[in-house]
Short mmCIF file of C-alpha atoms in Angstrom, two decimals:
data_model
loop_
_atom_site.label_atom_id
_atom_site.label_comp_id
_atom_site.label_asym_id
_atom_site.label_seq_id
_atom_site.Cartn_x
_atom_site.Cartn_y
_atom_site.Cartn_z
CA UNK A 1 73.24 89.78 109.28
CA UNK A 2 71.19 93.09 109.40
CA UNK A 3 73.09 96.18 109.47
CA UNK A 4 72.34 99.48 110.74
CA UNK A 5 69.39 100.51 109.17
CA UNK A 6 67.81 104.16 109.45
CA UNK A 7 64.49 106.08 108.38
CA UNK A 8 63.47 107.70 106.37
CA UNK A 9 65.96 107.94 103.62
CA UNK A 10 64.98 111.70 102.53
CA UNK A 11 62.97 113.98 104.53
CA UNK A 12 62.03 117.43 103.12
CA UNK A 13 60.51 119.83 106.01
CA UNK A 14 60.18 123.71 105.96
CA UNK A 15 61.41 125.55 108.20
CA UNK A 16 60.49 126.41 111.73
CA UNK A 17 58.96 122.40 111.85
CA UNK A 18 59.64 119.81 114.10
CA UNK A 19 61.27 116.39 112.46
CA UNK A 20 62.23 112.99 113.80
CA UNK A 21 65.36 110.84 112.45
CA UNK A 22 65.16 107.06 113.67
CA UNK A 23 67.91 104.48 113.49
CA UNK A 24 67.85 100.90 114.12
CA UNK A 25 71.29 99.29 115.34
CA UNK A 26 72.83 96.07 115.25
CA UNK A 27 71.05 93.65 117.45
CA UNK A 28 73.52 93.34 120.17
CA UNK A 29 74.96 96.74 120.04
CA UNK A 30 75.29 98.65 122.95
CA UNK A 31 76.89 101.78 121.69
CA UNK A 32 74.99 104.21 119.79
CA UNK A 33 76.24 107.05 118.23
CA UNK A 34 74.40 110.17 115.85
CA UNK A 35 76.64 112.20 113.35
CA UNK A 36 75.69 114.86 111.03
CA UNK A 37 77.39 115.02 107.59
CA UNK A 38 77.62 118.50 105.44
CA UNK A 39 78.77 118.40 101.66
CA UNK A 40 82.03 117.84 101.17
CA UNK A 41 83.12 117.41 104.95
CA UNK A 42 83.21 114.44 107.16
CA UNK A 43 80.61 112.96 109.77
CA UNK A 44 80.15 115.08 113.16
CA UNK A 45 79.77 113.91 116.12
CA UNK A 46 76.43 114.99 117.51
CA UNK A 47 75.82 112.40 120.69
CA UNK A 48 76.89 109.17 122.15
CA UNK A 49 74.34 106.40 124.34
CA UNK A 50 75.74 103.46 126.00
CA UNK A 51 72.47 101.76 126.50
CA UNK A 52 69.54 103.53 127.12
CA UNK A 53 71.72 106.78 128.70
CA UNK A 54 73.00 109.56 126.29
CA UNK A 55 76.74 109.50 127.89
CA UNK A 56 77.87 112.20 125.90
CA UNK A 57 75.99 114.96 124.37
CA UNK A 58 78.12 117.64 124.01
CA UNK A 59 78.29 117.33 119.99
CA UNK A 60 74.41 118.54 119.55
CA UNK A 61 74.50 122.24 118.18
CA UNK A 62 72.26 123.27 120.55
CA UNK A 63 68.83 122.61 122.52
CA UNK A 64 66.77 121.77 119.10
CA UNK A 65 68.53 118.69 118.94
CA UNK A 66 67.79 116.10 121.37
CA UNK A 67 68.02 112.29 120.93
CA UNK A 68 66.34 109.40 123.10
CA UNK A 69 67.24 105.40 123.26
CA UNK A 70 64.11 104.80 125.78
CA UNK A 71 65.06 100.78 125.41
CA UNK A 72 68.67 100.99 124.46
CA UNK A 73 67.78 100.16 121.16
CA UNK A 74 66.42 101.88 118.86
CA UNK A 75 67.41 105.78 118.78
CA UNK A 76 64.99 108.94 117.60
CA UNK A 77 66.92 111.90 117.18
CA UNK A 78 64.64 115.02 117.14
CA UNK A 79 64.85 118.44 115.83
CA UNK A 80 62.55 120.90 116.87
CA UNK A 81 62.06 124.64 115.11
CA UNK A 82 64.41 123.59 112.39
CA UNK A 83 66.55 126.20 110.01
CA UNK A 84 67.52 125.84 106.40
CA UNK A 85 71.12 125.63 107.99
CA UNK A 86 70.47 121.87 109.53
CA UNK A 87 70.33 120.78 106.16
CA UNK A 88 72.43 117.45 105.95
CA UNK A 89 72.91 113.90 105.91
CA UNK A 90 72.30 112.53 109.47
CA UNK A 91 74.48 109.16 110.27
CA UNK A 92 73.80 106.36 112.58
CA UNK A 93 76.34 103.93 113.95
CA UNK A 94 76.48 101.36 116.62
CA UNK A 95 79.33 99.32 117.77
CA UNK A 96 79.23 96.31 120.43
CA UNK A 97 80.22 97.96 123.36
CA UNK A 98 81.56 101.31 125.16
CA UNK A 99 85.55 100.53 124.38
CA UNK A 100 86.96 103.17 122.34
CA UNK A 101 89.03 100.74 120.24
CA UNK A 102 85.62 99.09 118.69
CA UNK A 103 84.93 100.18 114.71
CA UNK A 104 81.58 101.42 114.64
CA UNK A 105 79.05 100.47 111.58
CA UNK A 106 77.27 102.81 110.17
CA UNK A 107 73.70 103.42 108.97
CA UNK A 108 72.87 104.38 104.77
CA UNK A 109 71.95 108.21 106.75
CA UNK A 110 68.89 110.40 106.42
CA UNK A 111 69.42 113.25 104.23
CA UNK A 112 67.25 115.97 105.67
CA UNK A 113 66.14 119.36 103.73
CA UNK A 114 64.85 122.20 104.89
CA UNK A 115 63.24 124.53 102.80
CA UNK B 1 91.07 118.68 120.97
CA UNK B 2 92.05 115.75 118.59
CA UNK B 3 91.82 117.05 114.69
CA UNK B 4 92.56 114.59 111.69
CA UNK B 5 93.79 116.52 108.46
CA UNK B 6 93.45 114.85 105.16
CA UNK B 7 95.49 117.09 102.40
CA UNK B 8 94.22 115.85 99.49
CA UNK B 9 90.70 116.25 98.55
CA UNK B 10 91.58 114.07 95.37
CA UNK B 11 93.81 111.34 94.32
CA UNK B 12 93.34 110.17 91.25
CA UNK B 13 95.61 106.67 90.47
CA UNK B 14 95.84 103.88 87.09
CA UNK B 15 94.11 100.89 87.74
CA UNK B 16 97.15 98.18 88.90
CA UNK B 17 99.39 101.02 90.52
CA UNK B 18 99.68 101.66 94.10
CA UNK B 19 97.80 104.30 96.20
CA UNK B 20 98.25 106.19 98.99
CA UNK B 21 95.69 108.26 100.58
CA UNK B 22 97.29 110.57 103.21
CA UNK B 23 95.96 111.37 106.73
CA UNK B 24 97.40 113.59 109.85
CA UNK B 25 96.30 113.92 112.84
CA UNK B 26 97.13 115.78 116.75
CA UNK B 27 96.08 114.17 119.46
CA UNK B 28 96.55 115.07 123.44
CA UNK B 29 97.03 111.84 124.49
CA UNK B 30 96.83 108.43 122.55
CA UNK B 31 95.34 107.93 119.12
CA UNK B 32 93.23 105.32 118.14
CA UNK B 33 93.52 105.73 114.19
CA UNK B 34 90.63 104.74 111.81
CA UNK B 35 89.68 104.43 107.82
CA UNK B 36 86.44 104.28 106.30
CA UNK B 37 85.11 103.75 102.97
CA UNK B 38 82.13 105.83 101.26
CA UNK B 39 80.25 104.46 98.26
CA UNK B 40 77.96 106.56 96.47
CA UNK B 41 74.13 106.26 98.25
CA UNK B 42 76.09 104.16 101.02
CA UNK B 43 76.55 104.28 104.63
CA UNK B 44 80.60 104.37 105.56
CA UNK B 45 82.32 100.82 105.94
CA UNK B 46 85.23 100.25 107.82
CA UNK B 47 88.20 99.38 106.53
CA UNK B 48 90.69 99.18 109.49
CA UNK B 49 92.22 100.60 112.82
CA UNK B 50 95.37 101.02 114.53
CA UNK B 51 95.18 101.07 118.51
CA UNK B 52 98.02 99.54 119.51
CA UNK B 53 100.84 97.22 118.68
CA UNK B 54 102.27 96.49 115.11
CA UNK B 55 102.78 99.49 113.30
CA UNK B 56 101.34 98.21 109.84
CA UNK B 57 97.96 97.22 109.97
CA UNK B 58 95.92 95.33 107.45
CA UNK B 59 92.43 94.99 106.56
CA UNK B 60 89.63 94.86 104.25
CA UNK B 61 89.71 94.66 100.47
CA UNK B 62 93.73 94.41 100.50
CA UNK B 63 93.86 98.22 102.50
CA UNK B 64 96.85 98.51 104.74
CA UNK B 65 97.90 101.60 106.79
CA UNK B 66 101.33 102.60 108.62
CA UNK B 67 101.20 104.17 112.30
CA UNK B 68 103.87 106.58 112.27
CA UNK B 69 103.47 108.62 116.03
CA UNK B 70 106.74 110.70 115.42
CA UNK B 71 105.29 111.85 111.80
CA UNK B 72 101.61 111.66 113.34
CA UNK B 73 100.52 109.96 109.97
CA UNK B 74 98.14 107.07 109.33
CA UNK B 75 98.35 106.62 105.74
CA UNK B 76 95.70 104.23 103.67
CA UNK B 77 97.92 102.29 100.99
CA UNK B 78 97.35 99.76 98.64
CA UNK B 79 99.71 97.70 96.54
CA UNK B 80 97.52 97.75 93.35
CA UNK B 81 94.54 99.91 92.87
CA UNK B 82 91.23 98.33 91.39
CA UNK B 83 88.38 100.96 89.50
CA UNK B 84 86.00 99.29 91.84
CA UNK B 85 88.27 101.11 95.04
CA UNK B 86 86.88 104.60 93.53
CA UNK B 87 85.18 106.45 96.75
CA UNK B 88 85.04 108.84 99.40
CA UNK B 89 88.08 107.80 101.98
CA UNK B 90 87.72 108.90 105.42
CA UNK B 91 90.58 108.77 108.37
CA UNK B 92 89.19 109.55 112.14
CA UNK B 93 91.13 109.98 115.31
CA UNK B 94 89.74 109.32 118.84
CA UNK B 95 91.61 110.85 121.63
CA UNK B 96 92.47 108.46 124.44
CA UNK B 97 91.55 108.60 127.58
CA UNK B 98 90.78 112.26 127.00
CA UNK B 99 88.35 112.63 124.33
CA UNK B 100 87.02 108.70 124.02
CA UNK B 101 83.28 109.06 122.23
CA UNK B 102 84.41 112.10 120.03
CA UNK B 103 85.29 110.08 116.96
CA UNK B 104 86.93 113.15 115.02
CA UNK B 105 86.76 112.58 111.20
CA UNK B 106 88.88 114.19 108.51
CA UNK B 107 87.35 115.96 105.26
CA UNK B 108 87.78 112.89 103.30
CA UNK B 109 89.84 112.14 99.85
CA UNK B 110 87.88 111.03 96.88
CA UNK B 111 89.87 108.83 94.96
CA UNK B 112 89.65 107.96 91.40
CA UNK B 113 91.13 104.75 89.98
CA UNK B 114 91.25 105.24 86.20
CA UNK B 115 91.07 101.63 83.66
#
């Protein structure tokens, strides 16, 4: 079946704009989590919804972040004001359900520049 | 907080010898131990998990990995290395009940599996 999927692929912005990262989970998945990946480090955990609730935020760097599941499916995260230092690649993964032993699957990411 | 440490950054192997990709990791309460796979332009695959039970665990593509709590290792191992198993190798740790949605990720070993 479909995997995660997430869009765009690349997005170049300059700084001080406002950008929005969208992911599309498994159909059926009810976890939804955001990571941010640097060069040559692993994924970080940015923020967690079960459903349509964010049930854990405290990865997000600060309050230009912010990430919405209005339907508990589909996710936006959004970065307002950006800086040449939130230059990554920005992972999505689902998995089917809150338990903490569930693998989550994970999205191709959205490698995001800022100039 | 949990931490995963992976010491190698590279491991480089002859195709038909066996691997071992190394992983630590501290935890406050219990672990739930995972590997992922990264392909080049590819989202991470899972490989396997450990959360409770038998100590050796074995999953995709042939991958096993040993749960050793008084070492606090999770080692990825594989009888006989392929060229195709070249990629980025990722361990994460999840802290239960303490820490459940912060999926902590280590640096990641790139292995190289030479013809």
């Amino acid at each position: 079946g479909a995997g995660v999927s997430q869009t765009p692929s690349n997005k170049v912005t300059e700084k001080g704009k406002y950008v929005e990262l969208r992911c599309d989970p498994i159909s059926g998945h009810t976890a939804l989590y955001w990571y941010r990946q640097s060069l040559g480090q692993g994924p970080e955990f940015l923020i967690y919804f079960q459903g349509t609730g964010a049930a854990d935020d405290s990865g997000l760097p600060n309050d230009r972040f912010f990430a919405v599941r209005p339907e508990g499916s589909v996710s936006t995260l959004k970065i307002q004001r950006t800086e040449r230092g939130d230059s990554a690649v920005y992972l999505c993964a689902s998995s089917k359900g809150a338990s903490d032993s569930y693998e989550q699957y994970f999205g191709p990411g959205t490698r995001l520049t800022v100039t | 907080a949990q931490s995963v440490a992976q010491p190698e950054d590279q491991v480089n192997v002859a195709e038909g010898n066996p691997l071992t990709v190394k992983c630590t990791y501290s935890v406050s309460g219990n672990p739930y131990l995972f590997w992922y796979v990264q392909y080049p332009n590819r989202g991470l695959q899972f490989l396997l998990k450990y959360i409770t039970g038998d100590n050796l665990v074995k999953g995709s593509y042939g991958f096993e990995a040993e749960f050793n709590k008084s070492q606090t290792s999770f080692h990825l191992k594989k009888p006989s290395a392929l060229v195709s198993d070249s990629a980025l190798y990722f361990c994460a740790v999840r802290d239960v009940p303490y820490n459940n949605n912060d999926m902590r990720f280590g640096a990641g070993t790139r292995l190289t599996v030479k013809p």
